[in-house]
GROMACS .gro file of C-alpha atoms in nm:
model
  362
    1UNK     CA    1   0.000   0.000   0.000
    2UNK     CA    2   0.282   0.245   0.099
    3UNK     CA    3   0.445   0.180  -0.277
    4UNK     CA    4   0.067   0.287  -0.427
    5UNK     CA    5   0.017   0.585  -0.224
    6UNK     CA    6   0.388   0.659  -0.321
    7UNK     CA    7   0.359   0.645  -0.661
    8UNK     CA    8   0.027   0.789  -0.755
    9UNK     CA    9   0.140   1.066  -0.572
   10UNK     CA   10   0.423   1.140  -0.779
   11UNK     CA   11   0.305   1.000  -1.113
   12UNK     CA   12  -0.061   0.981  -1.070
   13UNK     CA   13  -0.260   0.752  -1.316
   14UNK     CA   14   0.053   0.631  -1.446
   15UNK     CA   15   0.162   0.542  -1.076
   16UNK     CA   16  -0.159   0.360  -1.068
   17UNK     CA   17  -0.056   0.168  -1.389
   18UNK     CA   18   0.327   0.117  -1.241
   19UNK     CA   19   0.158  -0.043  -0.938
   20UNK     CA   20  -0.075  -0.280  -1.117
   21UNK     CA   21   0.155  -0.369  -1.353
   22UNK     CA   22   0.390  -0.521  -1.047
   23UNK     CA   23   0.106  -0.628  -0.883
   24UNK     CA   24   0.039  -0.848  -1.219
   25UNK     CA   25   0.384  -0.981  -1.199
   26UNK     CA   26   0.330  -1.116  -0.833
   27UNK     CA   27  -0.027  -1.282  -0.888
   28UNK     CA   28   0.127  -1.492  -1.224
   29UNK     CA   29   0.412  -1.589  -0.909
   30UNK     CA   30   0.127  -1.717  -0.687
   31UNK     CA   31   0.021  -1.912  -1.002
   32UNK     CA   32   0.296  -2.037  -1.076
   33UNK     CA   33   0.367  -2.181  -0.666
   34UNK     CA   34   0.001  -2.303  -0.638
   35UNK     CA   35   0.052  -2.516  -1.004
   36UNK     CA   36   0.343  -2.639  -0.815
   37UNK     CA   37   0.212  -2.749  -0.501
   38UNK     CA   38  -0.071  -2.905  -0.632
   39UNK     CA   39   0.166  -3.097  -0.896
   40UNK     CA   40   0.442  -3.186  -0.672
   41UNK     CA   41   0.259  -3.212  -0.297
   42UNK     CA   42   0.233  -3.548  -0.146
   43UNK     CA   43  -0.121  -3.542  -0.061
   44UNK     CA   44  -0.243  -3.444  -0.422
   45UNK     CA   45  -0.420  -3.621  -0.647
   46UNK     CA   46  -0.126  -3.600  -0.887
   47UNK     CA   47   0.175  -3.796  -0.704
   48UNK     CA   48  -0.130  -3.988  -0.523
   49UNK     CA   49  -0.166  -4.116  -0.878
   50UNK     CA   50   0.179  -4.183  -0.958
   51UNK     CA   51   0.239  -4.391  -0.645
   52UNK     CA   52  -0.070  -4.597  -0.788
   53UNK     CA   53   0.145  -4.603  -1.115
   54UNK     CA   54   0.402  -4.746  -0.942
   55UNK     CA   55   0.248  -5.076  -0.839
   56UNK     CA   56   0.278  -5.169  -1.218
   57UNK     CA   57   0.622  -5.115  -1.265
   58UNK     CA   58   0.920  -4.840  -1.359
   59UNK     CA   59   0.763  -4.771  -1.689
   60UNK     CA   60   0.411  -4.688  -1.598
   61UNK     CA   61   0.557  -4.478  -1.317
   62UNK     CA   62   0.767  -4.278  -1.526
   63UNK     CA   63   0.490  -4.238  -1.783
   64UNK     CA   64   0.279  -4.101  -1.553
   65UNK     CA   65   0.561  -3.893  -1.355
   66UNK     CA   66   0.622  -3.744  -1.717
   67UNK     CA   67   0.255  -3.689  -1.859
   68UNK     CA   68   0.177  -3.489  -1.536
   69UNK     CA   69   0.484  -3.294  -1.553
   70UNK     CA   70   0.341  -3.153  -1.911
   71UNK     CA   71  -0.023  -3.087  -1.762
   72UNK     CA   72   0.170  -2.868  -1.546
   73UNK     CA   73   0.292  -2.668  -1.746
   74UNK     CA   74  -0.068  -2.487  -1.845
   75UNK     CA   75  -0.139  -2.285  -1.527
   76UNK     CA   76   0.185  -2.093  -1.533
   77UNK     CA   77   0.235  -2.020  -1.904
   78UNK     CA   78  -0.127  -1.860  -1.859
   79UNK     CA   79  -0.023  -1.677  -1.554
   80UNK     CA   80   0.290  -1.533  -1.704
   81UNK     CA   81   0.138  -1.426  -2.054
   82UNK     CA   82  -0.151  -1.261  -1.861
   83UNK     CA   83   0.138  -1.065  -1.650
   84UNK     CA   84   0.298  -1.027  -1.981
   85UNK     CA   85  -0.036  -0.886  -2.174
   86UNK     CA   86  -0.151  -0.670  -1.858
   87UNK     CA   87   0.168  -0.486  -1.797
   88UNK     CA   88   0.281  -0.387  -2.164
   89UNK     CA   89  -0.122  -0.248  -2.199
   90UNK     CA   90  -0.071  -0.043  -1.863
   91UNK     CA   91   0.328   0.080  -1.887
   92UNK     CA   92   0.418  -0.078  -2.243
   93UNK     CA   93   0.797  -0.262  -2.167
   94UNK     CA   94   0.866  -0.104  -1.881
   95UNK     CA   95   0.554  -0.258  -1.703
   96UNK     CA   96   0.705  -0.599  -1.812
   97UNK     CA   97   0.994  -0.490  -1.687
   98UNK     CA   98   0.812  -0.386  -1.320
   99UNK     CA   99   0.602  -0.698  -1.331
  100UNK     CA  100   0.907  -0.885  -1.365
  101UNK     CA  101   1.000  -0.690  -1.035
  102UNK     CA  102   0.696  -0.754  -0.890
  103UNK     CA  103   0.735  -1.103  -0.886
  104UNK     CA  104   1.072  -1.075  -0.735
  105UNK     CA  105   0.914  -0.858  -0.426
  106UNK     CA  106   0.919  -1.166  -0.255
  107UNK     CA  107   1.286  -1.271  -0.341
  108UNK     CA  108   1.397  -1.229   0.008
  109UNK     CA  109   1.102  -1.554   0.134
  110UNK     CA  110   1.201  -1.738  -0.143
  111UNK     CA  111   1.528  -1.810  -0.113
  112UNK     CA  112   1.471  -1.853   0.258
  113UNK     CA  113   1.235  -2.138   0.147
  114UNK     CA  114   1.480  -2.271  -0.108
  115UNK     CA  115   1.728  -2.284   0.172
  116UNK     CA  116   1.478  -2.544   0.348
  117UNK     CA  117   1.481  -2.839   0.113
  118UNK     CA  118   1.854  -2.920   0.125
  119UNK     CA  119   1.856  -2.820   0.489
  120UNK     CA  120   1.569  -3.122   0.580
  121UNK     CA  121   1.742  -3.324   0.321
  122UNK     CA  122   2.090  -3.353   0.492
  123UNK     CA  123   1.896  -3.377   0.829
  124UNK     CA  124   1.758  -3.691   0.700
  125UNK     CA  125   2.062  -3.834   0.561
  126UNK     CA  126   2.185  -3.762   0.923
  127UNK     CA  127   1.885  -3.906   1.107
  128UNK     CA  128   1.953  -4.227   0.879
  129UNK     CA  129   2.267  -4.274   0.891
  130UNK     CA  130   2.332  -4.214   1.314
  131UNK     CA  131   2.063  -4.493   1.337
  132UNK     CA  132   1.815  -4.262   1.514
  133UNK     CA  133   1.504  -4.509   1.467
  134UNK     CA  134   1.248  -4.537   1.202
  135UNK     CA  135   0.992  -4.272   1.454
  136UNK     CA  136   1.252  -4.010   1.380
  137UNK     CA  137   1.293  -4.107   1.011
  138UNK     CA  138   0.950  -4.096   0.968
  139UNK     CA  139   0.921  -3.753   1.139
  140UNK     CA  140   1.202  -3.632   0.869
  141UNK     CA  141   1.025  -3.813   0.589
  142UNK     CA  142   0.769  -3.592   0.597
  143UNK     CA  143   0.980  -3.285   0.619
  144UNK     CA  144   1.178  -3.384   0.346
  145UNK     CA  145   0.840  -3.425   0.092
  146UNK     CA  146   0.735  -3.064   0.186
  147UNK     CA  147   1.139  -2.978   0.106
  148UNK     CA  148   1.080  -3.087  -0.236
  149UNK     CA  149   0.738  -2.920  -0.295
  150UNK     CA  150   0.922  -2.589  -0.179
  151UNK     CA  151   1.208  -2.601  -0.366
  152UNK     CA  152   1.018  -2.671  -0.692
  153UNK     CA  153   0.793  -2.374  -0.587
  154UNK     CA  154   1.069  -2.134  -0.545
  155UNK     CA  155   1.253  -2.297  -0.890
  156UNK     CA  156   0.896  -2.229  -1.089
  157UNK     CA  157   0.948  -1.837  -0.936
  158UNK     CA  158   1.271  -1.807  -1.029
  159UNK     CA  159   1.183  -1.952  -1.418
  160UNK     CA  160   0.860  -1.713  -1.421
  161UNK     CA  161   1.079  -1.382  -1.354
  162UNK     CA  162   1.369  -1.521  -1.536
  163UNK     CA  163   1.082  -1.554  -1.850
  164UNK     CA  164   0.970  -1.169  -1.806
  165UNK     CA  165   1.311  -1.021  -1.748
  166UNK     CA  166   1.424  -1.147  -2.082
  167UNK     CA  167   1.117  -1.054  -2.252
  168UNK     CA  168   1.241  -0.692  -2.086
  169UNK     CA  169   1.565  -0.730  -2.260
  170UNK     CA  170   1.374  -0.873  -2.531
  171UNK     CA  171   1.243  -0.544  -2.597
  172UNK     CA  172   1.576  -0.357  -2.560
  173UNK     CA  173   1.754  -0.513  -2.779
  174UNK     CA  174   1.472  -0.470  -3.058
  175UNK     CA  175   1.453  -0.109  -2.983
  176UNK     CA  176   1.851  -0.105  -2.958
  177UNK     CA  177   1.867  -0.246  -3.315
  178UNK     CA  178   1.577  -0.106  -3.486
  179UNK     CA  179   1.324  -0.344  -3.573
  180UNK     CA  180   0.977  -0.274  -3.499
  181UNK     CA  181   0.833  -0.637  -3.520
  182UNK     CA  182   0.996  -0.958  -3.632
  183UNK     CA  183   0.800  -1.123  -3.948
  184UNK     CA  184   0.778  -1.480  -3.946
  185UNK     CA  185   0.788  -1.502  -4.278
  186UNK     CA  186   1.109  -1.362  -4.285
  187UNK     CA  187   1.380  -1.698  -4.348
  188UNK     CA  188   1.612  -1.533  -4.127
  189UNK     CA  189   1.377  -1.494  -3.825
  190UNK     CA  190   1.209  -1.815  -3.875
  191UNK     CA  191   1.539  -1.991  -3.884
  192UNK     CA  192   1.637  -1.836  -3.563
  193UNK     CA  193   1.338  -1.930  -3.389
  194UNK     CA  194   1.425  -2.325  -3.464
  195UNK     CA  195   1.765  -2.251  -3.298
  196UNK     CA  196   1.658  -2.083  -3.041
  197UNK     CA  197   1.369  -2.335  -2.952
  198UNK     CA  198   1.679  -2.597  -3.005
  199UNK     CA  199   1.915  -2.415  -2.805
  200UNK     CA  200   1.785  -2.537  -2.418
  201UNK     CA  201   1.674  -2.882  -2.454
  202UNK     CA  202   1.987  -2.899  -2.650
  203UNK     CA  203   2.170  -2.831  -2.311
  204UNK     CA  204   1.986  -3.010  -2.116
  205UNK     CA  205   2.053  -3.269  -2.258
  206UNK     CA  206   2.431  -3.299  -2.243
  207UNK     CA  207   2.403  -3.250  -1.857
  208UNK     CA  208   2.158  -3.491  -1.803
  209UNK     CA  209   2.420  -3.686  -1.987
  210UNK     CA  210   2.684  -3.545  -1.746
  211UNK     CA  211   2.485  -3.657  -1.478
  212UNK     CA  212   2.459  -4.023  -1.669
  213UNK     CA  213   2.863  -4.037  -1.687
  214UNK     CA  214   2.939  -3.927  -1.362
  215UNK     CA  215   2.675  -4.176  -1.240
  216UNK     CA  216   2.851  -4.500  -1.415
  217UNK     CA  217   3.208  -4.375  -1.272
  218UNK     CA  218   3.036  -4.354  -0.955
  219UNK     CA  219   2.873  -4.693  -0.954
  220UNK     CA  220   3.240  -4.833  -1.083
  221UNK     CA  221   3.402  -4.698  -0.800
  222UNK     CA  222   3.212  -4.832  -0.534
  223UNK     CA  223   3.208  -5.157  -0.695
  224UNK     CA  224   3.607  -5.160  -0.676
  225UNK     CA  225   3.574  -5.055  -0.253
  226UNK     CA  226   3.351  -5.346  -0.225
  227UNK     CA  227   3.585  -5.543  -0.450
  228UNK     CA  228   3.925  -5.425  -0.260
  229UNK     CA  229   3.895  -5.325   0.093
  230UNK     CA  230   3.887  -5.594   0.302
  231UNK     CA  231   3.541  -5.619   0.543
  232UNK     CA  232   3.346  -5.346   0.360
  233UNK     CA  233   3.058  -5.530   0.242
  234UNK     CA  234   3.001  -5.722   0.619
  235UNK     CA  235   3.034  -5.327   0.753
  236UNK     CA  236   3.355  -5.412   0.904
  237UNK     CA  237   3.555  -5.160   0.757
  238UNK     CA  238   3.515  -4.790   0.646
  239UNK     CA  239   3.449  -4.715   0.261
  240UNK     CA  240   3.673  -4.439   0.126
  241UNK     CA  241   3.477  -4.143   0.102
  242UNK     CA  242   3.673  -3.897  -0.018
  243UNK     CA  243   3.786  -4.038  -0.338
  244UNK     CA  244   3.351  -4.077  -0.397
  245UNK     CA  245   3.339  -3.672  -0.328
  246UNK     CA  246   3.618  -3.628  -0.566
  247UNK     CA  247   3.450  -3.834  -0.860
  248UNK     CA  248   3.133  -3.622  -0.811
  249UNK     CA  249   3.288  -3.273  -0.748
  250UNK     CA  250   3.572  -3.294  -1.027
  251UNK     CA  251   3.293  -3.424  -1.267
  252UNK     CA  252   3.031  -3.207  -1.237
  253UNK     CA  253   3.323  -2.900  -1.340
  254UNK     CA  254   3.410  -3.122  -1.621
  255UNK     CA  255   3.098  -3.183  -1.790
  256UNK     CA  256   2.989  -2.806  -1.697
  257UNK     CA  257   3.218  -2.657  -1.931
  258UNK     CA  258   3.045  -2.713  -2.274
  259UNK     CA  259   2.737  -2.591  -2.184
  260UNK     CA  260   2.869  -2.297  -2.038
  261UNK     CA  261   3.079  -2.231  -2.342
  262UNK     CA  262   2.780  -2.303  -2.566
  263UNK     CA  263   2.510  -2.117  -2.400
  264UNK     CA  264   2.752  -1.806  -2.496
  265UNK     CA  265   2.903  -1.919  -2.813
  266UNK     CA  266   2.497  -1.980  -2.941
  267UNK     CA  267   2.417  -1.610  -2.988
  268UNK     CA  268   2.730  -1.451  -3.078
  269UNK     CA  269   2.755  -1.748  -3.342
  270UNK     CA  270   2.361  -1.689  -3.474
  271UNK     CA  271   2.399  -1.275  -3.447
  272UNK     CA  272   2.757  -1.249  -3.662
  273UNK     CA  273   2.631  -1.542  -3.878
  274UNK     CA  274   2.263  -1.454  -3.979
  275UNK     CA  275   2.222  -1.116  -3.855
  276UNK     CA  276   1.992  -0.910  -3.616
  277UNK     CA  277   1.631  -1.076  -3.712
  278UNK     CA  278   1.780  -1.390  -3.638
  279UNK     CA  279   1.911  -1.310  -3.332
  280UNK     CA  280   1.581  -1.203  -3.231
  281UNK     CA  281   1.428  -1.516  -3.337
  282UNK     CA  282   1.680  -1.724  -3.179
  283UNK     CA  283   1.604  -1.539  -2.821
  284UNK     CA  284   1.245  -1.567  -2.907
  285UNK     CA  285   1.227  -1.922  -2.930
  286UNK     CA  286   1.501  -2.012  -2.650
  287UNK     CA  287   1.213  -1.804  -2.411
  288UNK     CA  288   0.954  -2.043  -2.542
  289UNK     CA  289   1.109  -2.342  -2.519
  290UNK     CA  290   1.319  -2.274  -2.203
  291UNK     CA  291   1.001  -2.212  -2.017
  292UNK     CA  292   0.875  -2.505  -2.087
  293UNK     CA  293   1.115  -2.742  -2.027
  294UNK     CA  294   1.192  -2.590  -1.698
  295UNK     CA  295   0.865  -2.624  -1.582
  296UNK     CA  296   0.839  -2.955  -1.701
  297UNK     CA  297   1.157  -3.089  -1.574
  298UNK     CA  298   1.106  -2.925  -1.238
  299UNK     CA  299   0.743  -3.025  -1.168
  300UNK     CA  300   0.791  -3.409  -1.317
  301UNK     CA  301   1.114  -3.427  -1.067
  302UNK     CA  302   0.954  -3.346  -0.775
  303UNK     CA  303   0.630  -3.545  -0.804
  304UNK     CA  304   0.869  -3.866  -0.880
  305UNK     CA  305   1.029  -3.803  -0.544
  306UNK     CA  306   0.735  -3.736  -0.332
  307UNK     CA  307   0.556  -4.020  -0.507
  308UNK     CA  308   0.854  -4.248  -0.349
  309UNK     CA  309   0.786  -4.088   0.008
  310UNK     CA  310   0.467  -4.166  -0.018
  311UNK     CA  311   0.546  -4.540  -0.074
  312UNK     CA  312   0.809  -4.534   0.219
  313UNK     CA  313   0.555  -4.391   0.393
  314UNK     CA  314   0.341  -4.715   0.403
  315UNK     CA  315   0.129  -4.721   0.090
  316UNK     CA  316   0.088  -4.967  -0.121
  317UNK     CA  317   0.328  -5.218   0.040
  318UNK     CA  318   0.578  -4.964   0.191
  319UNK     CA  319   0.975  -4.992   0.153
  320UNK     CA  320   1.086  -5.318  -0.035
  321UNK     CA  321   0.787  -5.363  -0.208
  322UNK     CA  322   0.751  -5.370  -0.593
  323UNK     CA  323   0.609  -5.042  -0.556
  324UNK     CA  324   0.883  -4.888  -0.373
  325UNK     CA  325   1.162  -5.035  -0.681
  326UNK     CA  326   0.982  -4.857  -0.965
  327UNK     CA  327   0.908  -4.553  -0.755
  328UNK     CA  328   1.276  -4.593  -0.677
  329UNK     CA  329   1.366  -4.572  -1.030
  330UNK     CA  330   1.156  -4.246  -1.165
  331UNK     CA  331   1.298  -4.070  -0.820
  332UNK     CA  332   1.623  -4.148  -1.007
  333UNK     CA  333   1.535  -4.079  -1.352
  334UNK     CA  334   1.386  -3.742  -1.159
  335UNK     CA  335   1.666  -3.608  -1.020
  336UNK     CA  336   1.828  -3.443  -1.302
  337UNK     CA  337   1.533  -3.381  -1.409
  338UNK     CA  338   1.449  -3.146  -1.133
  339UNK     CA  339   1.807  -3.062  -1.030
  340UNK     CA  340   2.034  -3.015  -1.278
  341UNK     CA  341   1.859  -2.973  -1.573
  342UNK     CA  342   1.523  -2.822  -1.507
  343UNK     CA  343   1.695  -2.468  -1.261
  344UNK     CA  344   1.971  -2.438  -1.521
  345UNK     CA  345   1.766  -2.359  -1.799
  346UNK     CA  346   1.661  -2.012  -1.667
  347UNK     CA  347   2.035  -1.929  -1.634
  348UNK     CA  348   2.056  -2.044  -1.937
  349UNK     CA  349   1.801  -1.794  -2.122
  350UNK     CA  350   1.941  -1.523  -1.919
  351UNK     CA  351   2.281  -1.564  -2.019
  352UNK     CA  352   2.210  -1.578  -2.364
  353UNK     CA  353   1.970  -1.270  -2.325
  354UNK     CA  354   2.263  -1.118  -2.171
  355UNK     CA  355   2.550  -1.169  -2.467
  356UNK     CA  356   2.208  -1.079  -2.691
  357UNK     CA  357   2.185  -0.732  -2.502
  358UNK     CA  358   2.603  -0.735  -2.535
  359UNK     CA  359   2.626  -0.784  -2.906
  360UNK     CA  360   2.330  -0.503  -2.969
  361UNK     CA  361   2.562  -0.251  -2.804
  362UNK     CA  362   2.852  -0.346  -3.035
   0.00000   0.00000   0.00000
C-alpha cells in the first residue's frame, strides 16, 4: 500500500498503472507456486496417482511422472502471458519490466524457502545414517516431501521472472537495433526461432548426460571398494569417502564446461552469422522453449520423489515392495530432471539474453 500511495502521488494515473503492472507480476508468481504445489505435494491427487502407477512397474511410473509434468505446465504459461499482456497495456515494456520486479518482491522468502529443502534433506541423511530409529525417520520423511514441494515452488518463481526479465531485454535489444516487429515469414527470423527453440533442450541434454557419466564412474568406484577393501561389504571396515566426493565434485566441473561455453558461443555465433532478425528469433524461441522445459523438468522431478515418500511412507506395500523399486527408479530418472537440468535452464536464457543485449551494443 505504501508503494501505491507513493507512486500515484508522484506519477498519478501512471503510478496507478506502475503499481498494477507489479502487482500483475506477483499474482502470475502465486500461479505459478500453487501449479506447483498441487503438482508436486504429497497429498495431491497427482503424485497420489503416480504412487498408484508405481504398483505396475518403472515404466508406468515414469509415464505417468512425465505426462503430469506436461499438464503442469498450463497454469503458469497462462499466468505469465496474462502478467505479460496486462503490464505492456498499462506501462508498455517497462511494465514488463516492473512486473518482472513484482514477482521478485518476494525474493527475500524465497530463497529462505529454497534454503529449506537441502537443509531437511541432509537432516535426513543424518537421522539415517546415526541410526536414530524409524519414529525419527519418519518424522524427517515428511519434512523432506514438503522440502521438495518448496524447492520446486521457489525454482517455478525463479523460471517465471527469469521468463519476463528477458522478454524486458527482449524489448531492448529490438529497440537497440531497430526493428519494430519480427515477421515470421522472414527466413532469417524463422530460422532463428528453430535454434533458439533448439538451443535449451539442447543443453539439457548434455548434462543430463553429465549426470549419466558421472553416475557410471560412480557406480564403478564403489564396486572396486567393495571389490578391494577388506570387510566393507560385512560393515567391518570404512568405505573411502573422499575419493567418492572427488568423482562427483571434479565431474560435475568437467561436464559443466560445454554448456557454459555453448550457452555463450549460441548467440554470438547466430547474431555475426545470420544477422539481427535472427538473433531475435533465436532469443524468441530459446524463451519459449526454455520455459517449458523448466517447468516440465522441475514439476515431473519433484512429483517422482514425493511419489517415493509416499510409498516409504506405508502405501501400497511400503519400503521393499515392488512399488517402492519402480518408484525408486523415476525418483532417479527425476533427479536431473528437477536438479540439474530443469533450474539451469533459466540461467541459461538469461545468459544468452545477456551476450544478446552485449552484441546489440557493439
Amino acid at each position: 500500500m505504501a508503494f501505491l500511495l507513493i507512486r500515484y502521488l508522484e506519477l498519478g494515473d501512471q503510478g496507478l498503472k506502475i503499481f498494477l503492472a507489479a502487482i500483475s507480476g506477483l499474482i502470475a508468481g502465486g500461479i505459478i507456486g500453487i501449479t506447483t504445489d498441487y503438482f508436486t505435494s504429497i497429498d495431491k491427487t497427482p503424485v497420489l496417482k503416480i504412487t498408484e502407477a508405481s504398483k505396475t512397474g518403472a515404466a508406468i511410473n515414469i509415464l505417468s511422472g512425465f505426462s503430469y509434468g506436461l499438464l503442469s505446465i498450463l497454469p503458469p504459461i497462462i499466468g505469465v502471458c496474462a502478467a505479460t499482456l496486462i503490464s505492456f497495456n498499462l506501462s508498455g515494456v517497462y511494465g514488463v519490466s516492473i512486473s518482472a520486479v513484482g514477482m521478485l518482491s518476494i525474493v527475500g522468502m524465497i530463497i529462505s524457502t529454497d534454503a529449506y529443502g537441502p537443509i531437511v534433506d541432509n537432516a535426513k541423511g543424518i537421522a539415517e545414517q546415526s541410526g536414530l530409529g524409524e519414529e525419527v525417520v519418519k518424522i524427517v520423511d515428511k519434512l523432506d516431501a514438503a522440502g521438495n514441494t518448496s524447492k520446486a515452488i521457489t525454482k517455478g518463481f525463479a523460471i517465471g521472472a527469469a521468463a519476463l526479465t528477458v522478454l524486458s531485454i527482449f524489448a531492448a535489444y529490438a529497440e537497440l537495433v531497430e526493428i519494430e516487429s519480427l515477421n515470421l515469414m522472414n527466413p532469417d527470423v524463422m530460422v532463428g526461432l528453430f535454434l533458439g527453440a533448439m538451443a535449451p533442450p539442447f543443453l539439457s541434454g548434455l548434462l543430463i548426460l553429465g549426470v549419466q557419466k558421472n553416475a557410471a564412474r560412480m557406480i564403478e568406484e564403489v564396486r572396486r571398494q567393495f571389490r578391494e577393501i577388506p570387510g566393507l561389504m560385512e560393515g567391518k571396515a570404512k568405505p573411502d569417502y573422499a575419493k567418492c566426493v572427488d568423482i562427483a565434485t571434479e565431474g560435475a566441473l568437467k561436464e559443466l564446461a560445454l554448456p557454459c561455453f555453448l550457452s555463450i558461443a549460441f548467440p554470438l555465433i547466430v547474431g555475426f552469422l545470420l544477422g539481427k532478425y535472427a538473433l531475435g528469433g533465436f532469443l524468441g524461441g530459446s524463451i519459449v522453449s526454455g520455459i517449458v522445459f523448466a517447468l516440465l523438468m522441475s514439476n515431473a522431478g519433484g512429483a517422482w520423489d514425493n511419489a517415493k515418500k509416499c510409498i516409504e511412507a506405508g502405501n501400497f506395500g511400503g519400503k521393499g515392495s515392488e512399488a517402492h523399486k519402480a518408484a525408486v527408479i523415476g525418483d532417479t530418472v527425476g533427479d536431473p530432471f528437477k536438479d540439474t537440468a530443469g533450474p539451469t535452464i533459466n540461467t541459461l536464457i538469461t545468459v544468452m539474453s545477456l551476450v544478446l543485449g552485449s552484441l546489440s551494443l557493439c
